[in-house]
Short mmCIF file of C-alpha atoms in Angstrom, two decimals:
data_model
loop_
_atom_site.label_atom_id
_atom_site.label_comp_id
_atom_site.label_asym_id
_atom_site.label_seq_id
_atom_site.Cartn_x
_atom_site.Cartn_y
_atom_site.Cartn_z
CA MET A 1 -6.49 22.31 25.55
CA ILE A 2 -9.81 22.14 23.68
CA TYR A 3 -11.12 18.81 24.91
CA ALA A 4 -14.81 18.34 25.58
CA THR A 5 -16.05 15.77 28.07
CA TRP A 6 -19.04 13.45 28.20
CA ALA A 7 -20.90 13.54 31.52
CA VAL A 8 -20.14 10.11 32.97
CA ASP A 9 -19.95 8.63 36.45
CA PRO A 10 -18.22 5.24 36.09
CA HIS A 11 -17.81 2.77 38.93
CA PRO A 12 -14.98 0.37 38.02
CA ASP A 13 -13.60 -2.08 40.55
CA GLU A 14 -10.06 -0.81 40.02
CA VAL A 15 -8.34 2.19 38.44
CA LEU A 16 -4.82 1.54 37.20
CA HIS A 17 -2.16 3.67 35.53
CA ILE A 18 0.07 1.42 33.47
CA PRO A 19 3.49 2.39 32.08
CA SER A 20 3.50 3.28 28.38
CA ARG A 21 6.62 4.57 26.63
CA ASP A 22 7.10 8.09 28.08
CA ARG A 23 3.77 8.32 29.92
CA THR A 24 1.10 6.27 31.69
CA ILE A 25 -2.33 5.12 30.51
CA ARG A 26 -5.41 5.09 32.73
CA LEU A 27 -7.41 1.86 32.82
CA HIS A 28 -10.72 1.01 34.44
CA ILE A 29 -10.92 -2.64 35.51
CA TYR A 30 -14.19 -4.52 35.95
CA ASN A 31 -13.53 -7.80 37.71
CA GLY A 32 -15.45 -10.86 36.63
CA SER A 33 -14.98 -14.36 38.03
CA ARG A 34 -13.43 -14.70 41.48
CA SER A 35 -11.57 -17.78 40.29
CA THR A 36 -7.83 -17.80 40.93
CA ARG A 37 -7.28 -18.93 37.34
CA PRO A 38 -6.47 -16.39 34.59
CA SER A 39 -9.62 -14.78 33.23
CA PRO A 40 -10.63 -14.13 29.61
CA VAL A 41 -10.18 -10.42 29.01
CA PRO A 42 -12.07 -8.04 26.72
CA ILE A 43 -10.26 -4.73 26.18
CA ASN A 44 -12.88 -2.05 25.60
CA VAL A 45 -12.09 1.07 23.55
CA CYS A 46 -14.75 3.74 23.97
CA ASP A 47 -16.13 6.18 21.43
CA GLY A 48 -15.07 9.79 21.74
CA ARG A 49 -14.80 10.87 18.11
CA PHE A 50 -11.05 10.88 18.72
CA THR A 51 -11.43 14.25 20.48
CA LEU A 52 -13.76 13.83 23.50
CA ARG A 53 -12.89 12.64 27.00
CA ALA A 54 -15.15 9.60 27.18
CA LEU A 55 -13.48 6.99 29.40
CA GLY A 56 -16.29 5.57 31.51
CA ILE A 57 -19.10 6.12 29.03
CA ASP A 58 -19.27 2.33 28.58
CA ASP A 59 -19.46 1.67 32.33
CA GLU A 60 -22.81 -0.14 32.13
CA PHE A 61 -21.67 -2.22 29.16
CA CYS A 62 -18.39 -3.18 30.84
CA ARG A 63 -20.18 -4.15 34.04
CA SER A 64 -22.63 -6.36 32.15
CA ILE A 65 -19.76 -8.16 30.38
CA ALA A 66 -17.95 -8.65 33.70
CA GLN A 67 -21.04 -10.42 35.03
CA THR A 68 -20.33 -13.24 32.56
CA GLY A 69 -17.07 -13.98 34.38
CA TYR A 70 -14.75 -11.99 32.12
CA THR A 71 -12.43 -9.30 33.49
CA VAL A 72 -12.96 -6.16 31.40
CA VAL A 73 -10.24 -3.57 30.76
CA ASP A 74 -11.67 -0.18 29.72
CA ALA A 75 -8.84 1.83 28.19
CA LYS A 76 -8.18 5.53 27.88
CA TYR A 77 -6.30 6.89 24.86
CA ARG A 78 -4.82 10.24 23.92
CA LEU A 79 -7.00 12.68 22.01
CA ALA A 80 -6.62 14.91 18.98
CA PRO A 81 -5.78 17.59 18.10
CA GLU A 82 -3.20 17.91 20.89
CA HIS A 83 -2.13 14.31 20.24
CA PRO A 84 -2.59 13.58 16.53
CA PHE A 85 -2.30 10.22 14.80
CA PRO A 86 -0.81 7.76 15.65
CA ALA A 87 -1.05 8.63 19.37
CA ALA A 88 -4.37 6.86 20.01
CA PHE A 89 -3.23 3.80 18.04
CA ASP A 90 0.00 3.64 20.07
CA ASP A 91 -1.91 3.83 23.36
CA ILE A 92 -4.27 0.96 22.56
CA GLU A 93 -1.36 -1.08 21.26
CA ASP A 94 0.43 -0.46 24.57
CA VAL A 95 -2.64 -1.58 26.52
CA VAL A 96 -2.57 -4.86 24.62
CA LYS A 97 1.15 -5.17 25.36
CA TRP A 98 0.46 -4.70 29.06
CA VAL A 99 -2.30 -7.33 29.08
CA ARG A 100 0.14 -9.75 27.46
CA THR A 101 2.56 -9.19 30.37
CA GLN A 102 -0.07 -10.34 32.89
CA PRO A 103 -0.44 -14.10 32.20
CA THR A 104 -1.31 -14.93 35.81
CA ARG A 105 -4.29 -12.56 35.69
CA PHE A 106 -5.44 -12.70 32.06
CA ASP A 107 -5.96 -15.76 29.86
CA GLN A 108 -3.56 -15.09 26.99
CA MET A 109 -5.55 -17.29 24.60
CA HIS A 110 -8.76 -15.36 25.18
CA ILE A 111 -8.02 -11.68 24.56
CA SER A 112 -10.81 -9.72 22.88
CA LEU A 113 -10.99 -6.15 21.63
CA PHE A 114 -14.30 -4.28 21.84
CA GLY A 115 -14.91 -0.88 20.28
CA PHE A 116 -17.71 1.61 19.71
CA SER A 117 -17.55 4.01 16.74
CA ALA A 118 -14.12 5.69 16.90
CA GLY A 119 -13.16 2.96 19.36
CA GLY A 120 -14.15 0.42 16.73
CA ASN A 121 -11.75 2.08 14.32
CA LEU A 122 -8.92 1.75 16.84
CA VAL A 123 -9.79 -1.88 17.54
CA LEU A 124 -9.71 -2.76 13.85
CA ALA A 125 -6.48 -0.85 13.34
CA VAL A 126 -4.63 -2.50 16.23
CA ALA A 127 -6.03 -5.95 15.46
CA SER A 128 -4.92 -5.80 11.83
CA SER A 129 -1.76 -3.66 11.89
CA SER A 130 -0.03 -4.27 15.21
CA LEU A 131 2.67 -6.92 15.38
CA LEU A 132 1.01 -8.01 18.63
CA PHE A 133 -1.71 -9.56 16.50
CA SER A 134 0.43 -11.08 13.76
CA THR A 135 -0.93 -14.24 12.18
CA GLY A 136 -0.09 -17.54 13.77
CA LYS A 137 -0.56 -19.41 17.04
CA GLU A 138 -0.31 -16.29 19.22
CA ASN A 139 -3.37 -14.86 17.48
CA GLU A 140 -5.62 -17.92 17.63
CA GLY A 141 -7.51 -16.77 20.71
CA SER A 142 -8.00 -13.12 19.76
CA HIS A 143 -11.39 -11.68 18.88
CA SER A 144 -12.80 -8.32 17.84
CA THR A 145 -16.26 -6.89 18.45
CA LEU A 146 -17.18 -3.61 16.74
CA LEU A 147 -20.33 -1.57 17.24
CA SER A 148 -21.04 1.06 14.57
CA PRO A 149 -17.32 1.28 13.76
CA SER A 150 -15.83 4.24 11.92
CA ILE A 151 -13.60 2.35 9.52
CA HIS A 152 -12.53 4.91 6.97
CA PRO A 153 -11.89 8.42 8.38
CA ARG A 154 -11.53 9.75 4.85
CA ILE A 155 -15.32 9.57 4.64
CA CYS A 156 -16.35 12.79 6.42
CA ARG A 157 -19.48 13.88 4.58
CA ASN A 158 -20.08 17.54 5.50
CA ARG A 159 -18.71 16.99 9.00
CA PRO A 160 -16.49 19.27 11.10
CA GLN A 161 -13.67 16.73 10.69
CA ARG A 162 -13.67 17.42 6.98
CA ARG A 163 -13.07 21.12 7.60
CA SER A 164 -10.20 20.42 9.99
CA LYS A 165 -8.09 18.14 7.78
CA TRP A 166 -5.42 20.83 7.75
CA LEU A 167 -4.59 20.03 11.37
CA ILE A 168 -2.32 17.14 10.40
CA GLU A 169 -0.45 15.85 7.39
CA VAL A 170 -0.98 12.11 7.21
CA ASP A 171 -1.49 9.42 4.62
CA THR A 172 -5.16 8.52 5.07
CA ARG A 173 -4.46 5.17 3.40
CA ASP A 174 -2.33 4.11 6.36
CA PRO A 175 -4.14 1.01 7.71
CA ARG A 176 -3.46 2.17 11.27
CA LEU A 177 -5.80 5.06 10.49
CA SER A 178 -8.08 3.54 7.83
CA PRO A 179 -8.40 -0.20 8.54
CA SER A 180 -10.15 -0.72 5.21
CA TYR A 181 -6.66 -0.57 3.66
CA ALA A 182 -5.31 -3.36 5.88
CA ASP A 183 -4.57 -6.81 4.49
CA PRO A 184 -7.87 -8.64 5.16
CA ALA A 185 -5.96 -11.80 6.06
CA ARG A 186 -4.50 -10.03 9.11
CA PHE A 187 -7.79 -9.48 10.92
CA PRO A 188 -8.65 -11.72 13.90
CA LYS A 189 -10.07 -15.14 13.22
CA ASN A 190 -13.27 -14.29 15.11
CA MET A 191 -15.07 -11.00 14.51
CA LEU A 192 -18.48 -9.54 15.36
CA ILE A 193 -19.45 -6.32 13.59
CA ILE A 194 -22.72 -4.62 14.55
CA THR A 195 -23.99 -1.85 12.28
CA THR A 196 -27.17 0.22 12.37
CA GLU A 197 -29.68 1.03 9.66
CA GLU A 198 -29.48 4.82 10.00
CA ASP A 199 -25.72 5.29 10.16
CA PRO A 200 -23.31 6.75 7.57
CA PHE A 201 -20.71 4.14 8.59
CA THR A 202 -22.95 1.11 7.98
CA ILE A 203 -21.98 0.33 4.40
CA GLU A 204 -18.23 0.53 5.01
CA GLY A 205 -18.54 -1.75 8.05
CA GLU A 206 -20.48 -4.35 6.13
CA GLU A 207 -18.15 -4.11 3.14
CA LEU A 208 -15.15 -4.75 5.38
CA ALA A 209 -16.87 -7.78 6.92
CA GLU A 210 -17.47 -9.23 3.45
CA LYS A 211 -13.90 -8.44 2.38
CA VAL A 212 -12.48 -10.38 5.33
CA ARG A 213 -15.00 -13.20 4.87
CA MET A 214 -13.89 -13.66 1.24
CA VAL A 215 -10.31 -14.36 2.37
CA GLY A 216 -11.50 -17.48 4.16
CA GLY A 217 -10.47 -18.88 7.52
CA HIS A 218 -12.40 -16.28 9.52
CA ASN A 219 -15.53 -16.63 11.61
CA ILE A 220 -17.37 -13.35 11.00
CA ILE A 221 -20.80 -12.29 12.16
CA CYS A 222 -22.09 -8.99 10.77
CA HIS A 223 -25.47 -7.91 12.10
CA ARG A 224 -27.43 -4.77 11.22
CA MET A 225 -29.69 -3.23 13.88
CA GLU A 226 -32.77 -2.13 11.93
CA GLY A 227 -34.44 1.14 12.87
CA CYS A 228 -31.44 2.30 14.93
CA MET A 229 -29.03 5.17 14.43
CA HIS A 230 -25.36 5.69 15.21
CA GLY A 231 -24.78 5.74 18.96
CA TRP A 232 -28.10 4.06 19.71
CA ASP A 233 -26.66 2.31 22.74
CA LYS A 234 -25.73 5.62 24.40
CA GLU A 235 -28.78 7.75 23.62
CA ALA A 236 -31.66 5.28 23.83
CA LYS A 237 -34.29 5.64 26.54
CA ARG A 238 -34.96 2.59 28.67
CA GLY A 239 -37.90 0.62 27.31
CA SER A 240 -37.75 2.26 23.88
CA LYS A 241 -37.32 0.42 20.58
CA GLU A 242 -33.63 1.24 20.48
#
């Protein structure tokens, strides 16, 4: 095992282990409204560069969303290189499946996917390639929110990932890995993509937003955070510009 871990101390309201094929998946639940009616549910997929243990790094973000009355599901996924593609995709797909089996707890017409960086890649991949989000009535209430998403893993400019491509043999044009190759018509009707000025992934994120917008029938907001770098939400000091 060569995993690294971010130093986090999350405080979810519940910790669940849901069944998933031949294993279980750990979830952190942040309860929102105390209403007995089903709650809208954002499923959050954290960053982690596909290799770092990072569940809980979005604790503050998840708690702030829960304060709006939504019940937030923060999902863990398997990490490379021990669990190469498509393990992480399968895990997030299984989390969505589980949410869809809980109609008394979660509003099935208001399921959202949130993702930061590598998590944004997984959100885009599941939202566009999973049969759970096929076009039609079942998908009308689904939404995606991406913050500094890594959309095209083939773009690894002088990064360690580039030197480790030998670890797996995979078609990098598979839309489950590189969502930029997905049919733009298959993305959720409502999407928010947030990019940052000083980020190597900014252009690809904005290009994808425009590609989906050109198809028509989508409500897309793409906003660039000027003067900010990748991961600004995790590394900023309170009171600073970022």
